[in-house]
Amino acid sequence: MKSLFKNNTTAGITQKLAVGTSISIVGLIVLGTTTPANAQVGITSLDAAYQRGTSSSYDTTVANPCSTGNYSSGCDSNINMQFGDGTANDLKLSGFNVGTQSYSLIQLADTVAFRRVNGQGATGERQLVFFEYNTNNKIKSSYTNTMAEAMLSTIINRGIDNAFSNDNSTASNNIERIDYIVSSGLAVPNANLGDIGFLILERGGNDPFKIAAITSLDANGKPASFGLLKSVATTTWGKIGPNVQTAVMRREENQTAFRPSHLVGNQAISGVYVSISSLGITPGQKIYGYALFPNDITASNDLINLSDFPTTTSGGSGEGGLDLMAGGGIFMLNSLSTISGTLYEDTNANGDFDTNEPKLPKDITVKLLDNNNNVIATTTTDSNGNYTFTGVANGNYKIQVDTSDTDIPTGYTLKTANDLVVNVSGSPITDQNFGFTIPPSNPIVLLIKRITAINQIALTNIIDGVDNGNPESPNYVPAPKDADDNHPNWVSNFLR
């Protein structure tokens, strides 16, 4: 939450970081009694490092409206914007810590989607992004041209200003829901639901929001249902830094590049860890990512179609003021691991998955069993035949394909042993593949000798054209052979 055009600051120590230097900054807020498994918690440090980015520049005009205090030539005045200024540009995230527990990013979401309702705040696809800056036209971070590119990234010194504000203020938009979608879903052993989840980052750590797990997708890959709607209060944020000063820019649907509108002074990067278990997910339930909502809606609102969401949500009030930063992905406790593989058609029947062999379709069930043959997690294949179990503790396991699954193509038979034994000991387990074969088609038989040996009569030109020299020809017959089939007796040693 902020007053527009004012340089707000958050108390804290500004970190000076060399290129490639990792940061682990002790949080200003440390939650002592709440555990990640039971609730959303403030993180206590970030694992991130500044890296050199990409330099670029372009000529544009200052946005209108704008802050003339930040851009003295006024709104719509000409300006040259330079990105990737300096040598330490992009703050890249790899993980975070909650007390003594360390978490690492294992994958970004497959897609991020902004669900919009046109209103007084904006119409169409308005893009509104902030970048860390050095001066009002020299931008520290690398350029990105869309909110989706900015948010689906490990570069965290970029983000969205007042993500859910739609009250026609300078930093308003028409976004009502932000979906981070994992299209193949997440399958996590029941015992580890508290040890895998999502990291939400905000500039300033002073805005509430709401979050829910996506529990199913429709045929178009959009959320079809949600889990419990959970509230995250402003007191939950872990304000761990570093501090960033940011330039807010906007781009309308018919414009090609961002235009600067105003500057925001130093604010601390703040974070909340949201475990899967804290979203009310039951053991064995599969989720497909998460969705973020403004703070002024409840579970009784139309979460899917957004038909009754308020269209006067204020960024200044905090209800829509979430200054969301990049980093939307899946994070896992470092002591856990993953198991993955592919279901494929073993066309050459060699028992190995070759890169040119076809994959089986999506939605085939694969199970993970513990050492006592109890099913502890279930997942399904994606459209490329791949499956993954996430958040697996060290130990011995078995992997099974549900061979009764009707998504397995008709006639396919599993040839790989259906109890693949794996031992997890801290590193990802990959290439746990299952090969299937299909029934052979009717063979084409080339007859070489027929009744000649019975009738003792030489027959000429009956099967002329037997290929004598090209092993790739379907008519090729290895020696000994008789190209004309005109001998009444078998050639010596012909029968093998």
XYZ file of C-alpha atoms in Angstrom:
496
model
C 0.000 0.000 0.000
C 1.388 3.408 -0.901
C 0.439 6.965 -1.731
C 0.936 7.441 -5.441
C 3.892 9.576 -6.544
C 5.459 9.526 -3.066
C 8.804 7.937 -2.349
C 8.001 5.582 0.498
C 10.729 3.773 2.386
C 10.876 0.758 4.642
C 13.291 0.627 7.554
C 16.166 -1.737 6.985
C 19.784 -1.949 5.918
C 20.446 -1.482 2.214
C 22.605 -4.326 0.930
C 25.487 -3.598 -1.441
C 26.060 -6.672 -3.542
C 28.831 -7.461 -5.979
C 28.074 -9.211 -9.242
C 27.463 -12.906 -8.569
C 27.515 -12.432 -4.806
C 24.938 -14.545 -3.000
C 22.765 -12.946 -0.362
C 21.278 -14.435 2.748
C 19.737 -11.590 4.695
C 18.349 -12.206 8.164
C 14.741 -11.097 8.241
C 13.458 -8.211 10.279
C 10.496 -10.413 11.189
C 11.092 -13.978 12.354
C 8.097 -16.102 13.263
C 8.994 -18.386 16.106
C 6.116 -20.736 16.851
C 4.337 -21.119 13.521
C 5.729 -23.892 11.341
C 5.629 -23.949 7.530
C 3.449 -27.056 7.599
C 0.574 -25.387 9.433
C 0.289 -21.850 8.075
C 1.667 -19.277 5.703
C 4.878 -17.921 7.221
C 7.247 -15.029 6.657
C 10.585 -16.093 5.236
C 13.734 -15.161 7.151
C 16.255 -14.846 4.303
C 16.596 -15.032 0.538
C 19.123 -16.911 -1.552
C 19.689 -14.616 -4.505
C 22.512 -12.924 -6.383
C 22.882 -9.965 -8.687
C 24.048 -10.921 -12.164
C 24.903 -8.938 -15.231
C 21.864 -8.491 -17.436
C 21.102 -7.414 -20.979
C 21.617 -3.797 -22.020
C 19.025 -2.122 -24.235
C 17.531 1.304 -24.857
C 14.755 3.030 -26.759
C 13.166 6.432 -27.214
C 9.659 6.954 -25.889
C 7.557 9.493 -24.011
C 6.693 9.793 -20.339
C 3.312 8.269 -19.528
C 0.213 10.358 -18.952
C -0.681 10.627 -16.087
C 2.745 10.793 -14.489
C 4.617 12.314 -11.559
C 6.096 15.605 -12.726
C 8.233 15.571 -9.610
C 9.999 12.519 -11.003
C 9.928 13.619 -14.661
C 10.394 17.390 -14.695
C 9.815 17.747 -18.432
C 6.269 16.623 -17.819
C 3.934 13.907 -19.006
C 4.202 13.017 -22.702
C 7.696 14.536 -22.879
C 10.408 12.729 -24.823
C 12.764 10.455 -22.905
C 15.427 7.865 -23.692
C 15.070 4.774 -21.485
C 18.161 2.659 -20.812
C 17.936 -0.820 -19.300
C 20.640 -3.054 -17.855
C 22.473 0.022 -16.578
C 25.682 -0.816 -14.722
C 27.091 -4.293 -14.121
C 24.933 -5.702 -11.295
C 21.527 -5.762 -12.945
C 19.275 -8.738 -12.362
C 18.656 -10.108 -8.869
C 18.228 -13.838 -9.542
C 16.469 -16.038 -7.020
C 17.414 -19.627 -6.215
C 15.780 -20.233 -2.830
C 14.930 -18.960 0.626
C 15.029 -19.902 4.296
C 12.496 -20.112 7.094
C 14.574 -20.252 10.248
C 16.897 -23.248 9.898
C 14.936 -24.791 7.018
C 16.207 -24.127 3.501
C 14.093 -24.327 0.349
C 15.134 -24.305 -3.302
C 13.296 -23.499 -6.502
C 12.630 -26.708 -8.420
C 10.573 -25.266 -11.272
C 8.681 -22.194 -12.357
C 4.988 -22.482 -13.098
C 4.205 -23.444 -16.695
C 2.105 -20.342 -17.299
C 0.941 -17.227 -15.501
C -2.415 -15.780 -16.534
C -4.029 -12.472 -15.603
C -7.826 -12.724 -15.389
C -9.331 -9.322 -16.108
C -12.648 -7.504 -15.826
C -12.841 -4.245 -17.779
C -13.861 -1.242 -15.716
C -12.886 2.250 -14.692
C -9.348 1.135 -13.859
C -8.501 -0.024 -17.376
C -9.794 -1.812 -20.428
C -7.935 -4.338 -22.514
C -4.499 -5.759 -21.784
C -2.781 -2.965 -19.862
C 0.775 -3.883 -18.833
C 2.015 -2.302 -15.589
C 5.516 -3.260 -14.426
C 8.130 -1.803 -12.079
C 11.893 -2.144 -12.545
C 14.727 -1.414 -10.125
C 16.321 1.860 -11.244
C 19.500 3.903 -10.864
C 18.076 7.188 -12.215
C 14.695 8.049 -13.679
C 15.766 6.912 -17.164
C 18.608 4.512 -16.322
C 17.123 1.231 -15.220
C 19.188 -1.290 -13.314
C 17.329 -4.469 -14.295
C 16.996 -5.904 -17.787
C 13.993 -5.006 -19.901
C 10.910 -7.165 -20.291
C 7.935 -6.227 -22.431
C 5.042 -7.959 -20.630
C 3.870 -8.636 -17.107
C 3.840 -12.363 -17.851
C 7.522 -12.320 -18.826
C 8.361 -10.346 -15.704
C 6.431 -12.570 -13.319
C 7.370 -15.969 -14.732
C 11.035 -15.420 -14.045
C 13.727 -15.821 -11.408
C 14.675 -12.133 -11.767
C 13.014 -10.648 -8.696
C 13.895 -6.941 -8.924
C 10.903 -6.506 -11.251
C 7.215 -6.787 -10.513
C 3.665 -5.440 -10.763
C 2.670 -2.207 -9.048
C -0.712 -2.314 -7.254
C -1.615 -5.616 -8.889
C -5.343 -5.573 -8.008
C -6.058 -1.834 -8.011
C -8.911 -0.948 -10.380
C -10.055 2.434 -9.016
C -8.838 4.603 -11.908
C -5.705 5.802 -10.116
C -2.390 6.244 -11.922
C -1.277 2.688 -11.134
C -4.651 1.028 -11.665
C -5.452 -1.922 -13.892
C -8.276 -4.417 -14.430
C -6.763 -7.593 -12.961
C -8.960 -9.599 -10.580
C -7.052 -12.887 -10.347
C -3.529 -14.078 -11.124
C -3.127 -17.784 -11.909
C 0.166 -19.643 -11.653
C -0.598 -22.891 -13.474
C 1.290 -26.201 -13.291
C -0.428 -28.015 -16.144
C 0.551 -31.576 -15.204
C -0.284 -31.066 -11.534
C 1.699 -31.699 -8.382
C 1.907 -35.105 -6.745
C 3.452 -34.909 -3.286
C 3.759 -37.739 -0.730
C 1.244 -37.154 2.026
C 3.853 -36.835 4.749
C 5.619 -33.957 2.978
C 2.781 -31.567 2.103
C 4.239 -28.983 4.475
C 7.671 -29.120 2.868
C 6.768 -28.054 -0.644
C 4.889 -24.952 -1.710
C 5.054 -21.467 -3.169
C 6.946 -18.251 -2.464
C 5.095 -14.937 -2.750
C 7.338 -11.860 -2.902
C 6.251 -8.231 -2.511
C 7.955 -4.876 -2.627
C 7.483 -3.381 0.825
C 5.632 -6.213 2.566
C 2.702 -4.007 3.521
C -0.281 -5.381 1.589
C -2.688 -8.234 2.389
C -3.930 -10.668 -0.245
C -5.755 -13.969 -0.636
C -4.633 -17.247 -2.153
C -6.146 -20.599 -3.107
C -4.848 -23.805 -4.635
C -6.043 -24.642 -8.143
C -7.613 -28.093 -7.770
C -8.665 -28.763 -11.376
C -8.325 -27.384 -14.900
C -10.896 -27.249 -17.665
C -10.385 -28.412 -21.253
C -8.736 -25.075 -22.086
C -6.226 -25.321 -19.252
C -7.951 -22.685 -17.113
C -8.805 -23.188 -13.419
C -12.095 -25.047 -13.011
C -12.077 -25.289 -9.211
C -10.202 -23.986 -6.192
C -9.388 -25.174 -2.718
C -10.023 -23.117 0.388
C -9.543 -19.358 0.029
C -6.850 -18.328 2.512
C -6.085 -14.823 3.787
C -2.522 -13.571 4.216
C -2.288 -10.575 6.548
C 0.259 -7.783 6.345
C 1.827 -9.038 9.573
C 2.818 -12.297 7.858
C 5.439 -10.819 5.536
C 9.079 -11.480 6.285
C 10.728 -8.153 5.429
C 14.156 -9.497 4.618
C 15.451 -7.158 1.897
C 17.441 -6.095 0.049
C 15.830 -2.702 -0.424
C 14.995 -1.702 -3.982
C 13.965 1.608 -5.535
C 11.714 1.113 -8.524
C 10.446 2.922 -11.608
C 6.807 2.159 -12.417
C 6.008 1.906 -16.132
C 2.883 1.240 -18.141
C 2.084 0.074 -21.639
C -1.361 0.140 -23.183
C -2.555 -2.612 -25.492
C -1.824 -0.595 -28.645
C 1.662 0.507 -27.540
C 4.939 -1.264 -28.248
C 7.086 -0.345 -25.234
C 6.788 0.700 -21.598
C 6.538 4.392 -20.672
C 7.685 5.581 -17.213
C 5.057 7.137 -14.934
C 6.565 7.546 -11.446
C 9.294 6.411 -9.058
C 8.989 4.587 -5.732
C 11.780 4.951 -3.159
C 13.555 2.178 -1.280
C 11.337 -0.630 -0.030
C 12.389 -4.019 1.310
C 11.761 -7.165 -0.701
C 9.462 -9.219 1.523
C 8.342 -12.822 1.302
C 5.757 -15.355 2.462
C 6.095 -19.120 2.120
C 2.792 -20.877 1.431
C 3.038 -24.642 1.874
C 0.620 -26.973 0.113
C -0.684 -28.209 3.457
C -1.437 -24.636 4.579
C -3.865 -24.331 1.651
C -6.085 -27.026 3.130
C -5.134 -29.725 0.636
C -6.033 -33.231 1.739
C -3.620 -36.177 1.450
C -3.655 -37.605 -2.059
C -5.283 -34.529 -3.601
C -3.594 -33.201 -6.729
C -3.229 -29.474 -7.342
C -2.392 -27.500 -10.472
C -0.737 -24.425 -9.024
C -2.237 -21.486 -7.164
C -4.205 -18.296 -7.708
C -3.829 -14.891 -6.056
C -6.830 -12.666 -5.301
C -7.410 -9.123 -3.999
C -8.077 -8.824 -0.294
C -11.643 -7.494 -0.681
C -13.279 -10.728 -1.865
C -14.474 -13.782 0.077
C -15.129 -17.436 -0.682
C -18.749 -16.538 -1.469
C -17.657 -14.514 -4.506
C -17.572 -16.042 -7.983
C -13.930 -17.116 -7.906
C -14.095 -18.780 -11.331
C -15.913 -16.250 -13.515
C -15.250 -13.124 -11.397
C -18.777 -11.911 -12.108
C -19.256 -10.189 -8.740
C -15.738 -8.974 -7.932
C -15.556 -5.311 -6.817
C -14.413 -2.926 -9.539
C -13.521 -0.084 -7.169
C -10.675 -1.798 -5.318
C -8.115 0.739 -4.152
C -4.377 0.269 -4.269
C -3.960 2.976 -1.654
C -6.163 1.138 0.839
C -4.133 -2.043 0.652
C -7.070 -4.123 -0.583
C -5.644 -4.102 -4.099
C -2.181 -2.756 -3.413
C -0.151 -5.972 -3.687
C 3.168 -4.994 -5.296
C 3.819 -8.486 -6.557
C 7.373 -9.419 -7.479
C 8.611 -12.182 -9.757
C 9.475 -15.708 -8.695
C 6.241 -17.650 -9.116
C 7.286 -21.269 -8.855
C 7.476 -24.428 -6.785
C 9.891 -24.559 -3.863
C 10.927 -27.637 -1.930
C 12.762 -28.344 1.315
C 16.365 -29.096 0.405
C 16.367 -32.487 2.116
C 13.658 -33.733 -0.268
C 13.979 -34.851 -3.870
C 12.035 -35.731 -7.016
C 11.408 -38.901 -9.026
C 10.589 -38.656 -12.724
C 10.347 -40.704 -15.889
C 8.513 -41.295 -19.157
C 6.001 -43.792 -20.501
C 6.952 -44.647 -24.083
C 6.406 -47.054 -26.974
C 9.413 -49.371 -27.147
C 9.327 -49.730 -30.930
C 12.631 -51.587 -31.199
C 11.924 -53.735 -28.118
C 15.369 -53.102 -26.655
C 14.082 -52.104 -23.227
C 15.587 -48.604 -23.424
C 13.879 -45.273 -24.043
C 15.338 -43.927 -27.282
C 14.784 -40.278 -28.132
C 12.925 -41.025 -31.374
C 10.434 -43.419 -29.792
C 6.821 -42.240 -29.389
C 5.538 -41.245 -25.945
C 2.295 -42.400 -24.442
C -0.519 -39.852 -23.963
C -1.429 -37.794 -20.918
C -3.535 -38.739 -17.884
C -2.104 -42.238 -17.358
C -1.904 -42.951 -13.626
C 1.456 -43.667 -11.993
C 1.777 -44.586 -8.311
C 4.571 -44.217 -5.770
C 4.714 -46.890 -3.074
C 6.736 -46.994 0.106
C 8.803 -49.940 1.284
C 5.667 -51.548 2.757
C 3.789 -51.361 -0.567
C 1.551 -48.522 0.623
C 0.604 -45.993 -2.064
C 1.919 -42.646 -0.791
C 1.470 -40.509 -3.919
C -0.331 -40.698 -7.240
C 0.250 -38.663 -10.377
C -0.583 -38.762 -14.073
C 1.449 -38.340 -17.230
C 1.536 -35.080 -19.128
C 1.025 -34.723 -22.881
C 4.598 -35.920 -23.476
C 4.219 -39.075 -21.408
C 6.265 -37.622 -18.538
C 5.476 -37.998 -14.841
C 7.053 -36.521 -11.709
C 6.762 -37.125 -7.981
C 7.813 -34.065 -5.999
C 8.849 -33.737 -2.354
C 10.115 -37.284 -1.838
C 12.120 -37.972 1.326
C 15.184 -40.206 1.368
C 14.341 -43.898 1.360
C 13.367 -46.890 -0.760
C 10.323 -46.764 -3.026
C 8.541 -48.572 -5.840
C 6.941 -47.028 -8.906
C 3.940 -48.629 -10.596
C 1.896 -47.829 -13.688
C -1.832 -48.477 -13.449
C -2.041 -50.895 -16.382
C -5.856 -50.843 -16.194
C -5.934 -47.127 -16.981
C -8.159 -46.586 -20.019
C -5.882 -43.793 -21.239
C -3.315 -46.427 -22.245
C -3.854 -46.970 -26.000
C -5.668 -50.161 -26.947
C -3.362 -53.125 -27.447
C -0.365 -51.618 -25.655
C 1.340 -53.973 -23.222
C 3.750 -52.932 -20.473
C 7.074 -54.728 -20.911
C 9.047 -52.956 -18.187
C 8.812 -54.543 -14.745
C 5.918 -52.797 -13.005
C 7.710 -52.461 -9.700
C 10.603 -50.156 -10.481
C 12.642 -49.973 -7.291
C 14.346 -46.660 -6.526
C 16.482 -45.419 -3.668
C 16.303 -41.694 -2.931
C 19.341 -40.302 -1.162
C 19.266 -36.554 -1.697
C 19.589 -36.243 -5.473
C 16.822 -36.210 -8.095
C 15.990 -39.642 -9.512
C 15.392 -39.440 -13.265
C 14.798 -41.771 -16.231
C 12.461 -44.132 -14.406
C 10.882 -45.088 -17.709
C 8.213 -47.618 -18.628
C 8.266 -49.186 -22.098
C 5.158 -50.491 -23.847
C 4.895 -52.682 -26.940
C 2.066 -53.087 -29.421
C 0.820 -56.285 -31.145
C 2.749 -57.082 -34.353
C 0.941 -56.523 -37.631
C 0.375 -59.409 -40.060
C 3.791 -60.370 -41.517
C 4.637 -60.253 -45.208
C 6.281 -63.582 -46.110
C 8.537 -63.959 -49.148
C 8.352 -67.569 -50.427
C 11.576 -68.748 -51.970
C 10.941 -72.446 -52.765
C 7.542 -73.954 -53.111
C 6.450 -76.960 -55.123
C 9.628 -77.261 -57.170
C 11.137 -79.635 -54.668
C 7.972 -81.731 -54.666
C 7.283 -82.008 -58.398
C 10.924 -82.220 -59.483
C 10.063 -79.773 -62.280
C 12.082 -76.697 -63.079
C 9.938 -73.526 -63.089
C 11.414 -70.435 -64.689
C 10.528 -66.775 -64.154
C 8.065 -67.513 -61.376
C 9.594 -65.170 -58.818
C 12.152 -63.361 -60.876
C 13.454 -60.197 -59.319
C 14.672 -61.456 -55.965
C 17.131 -58.778 -54.886
C 20.579 -60.287 -54.675
C 22.533 -57.339 -53.385
C 20.583 -54.797 -51.324
C 20.021 -55.893 -47.700
C 17.539 -53.011 -47.255
C 15.206 -54.344 -49.965
C 12.072 -56.170 -48.736
C 12.825 -58.805 -51.422
C 16.362 -59.422 -50.263
C 17.250 -63.092 -49.675
C 20.585 -64.014 -48.108
C 22.833 -66.605 -49.771
C 22.353 -69.385 -50.711
C 19.535 -68.277 -52.999
C 18.050 -68.932 -56.424
C 16.957 -65.766 -58.136
C 14.835 -67.566 -60.748
C 13.459 -70.394 -58.625
C 14.141 -72.703 -61.541
C 15.884 -75.595 -59.823
C 13.816 -78.647 -58.915
C 15.970 -79.370 -55.904
C 16.868 -77.238 -52.901
C 20.221 -75.584 -53.018
C 22.620 -77.220 -50.607
C 22.213 -75.884 -47.055
C 19.311 -73.628 -48.082
C 17.058 -74.685 -45.233
C 18.330 -73.228 -41.959
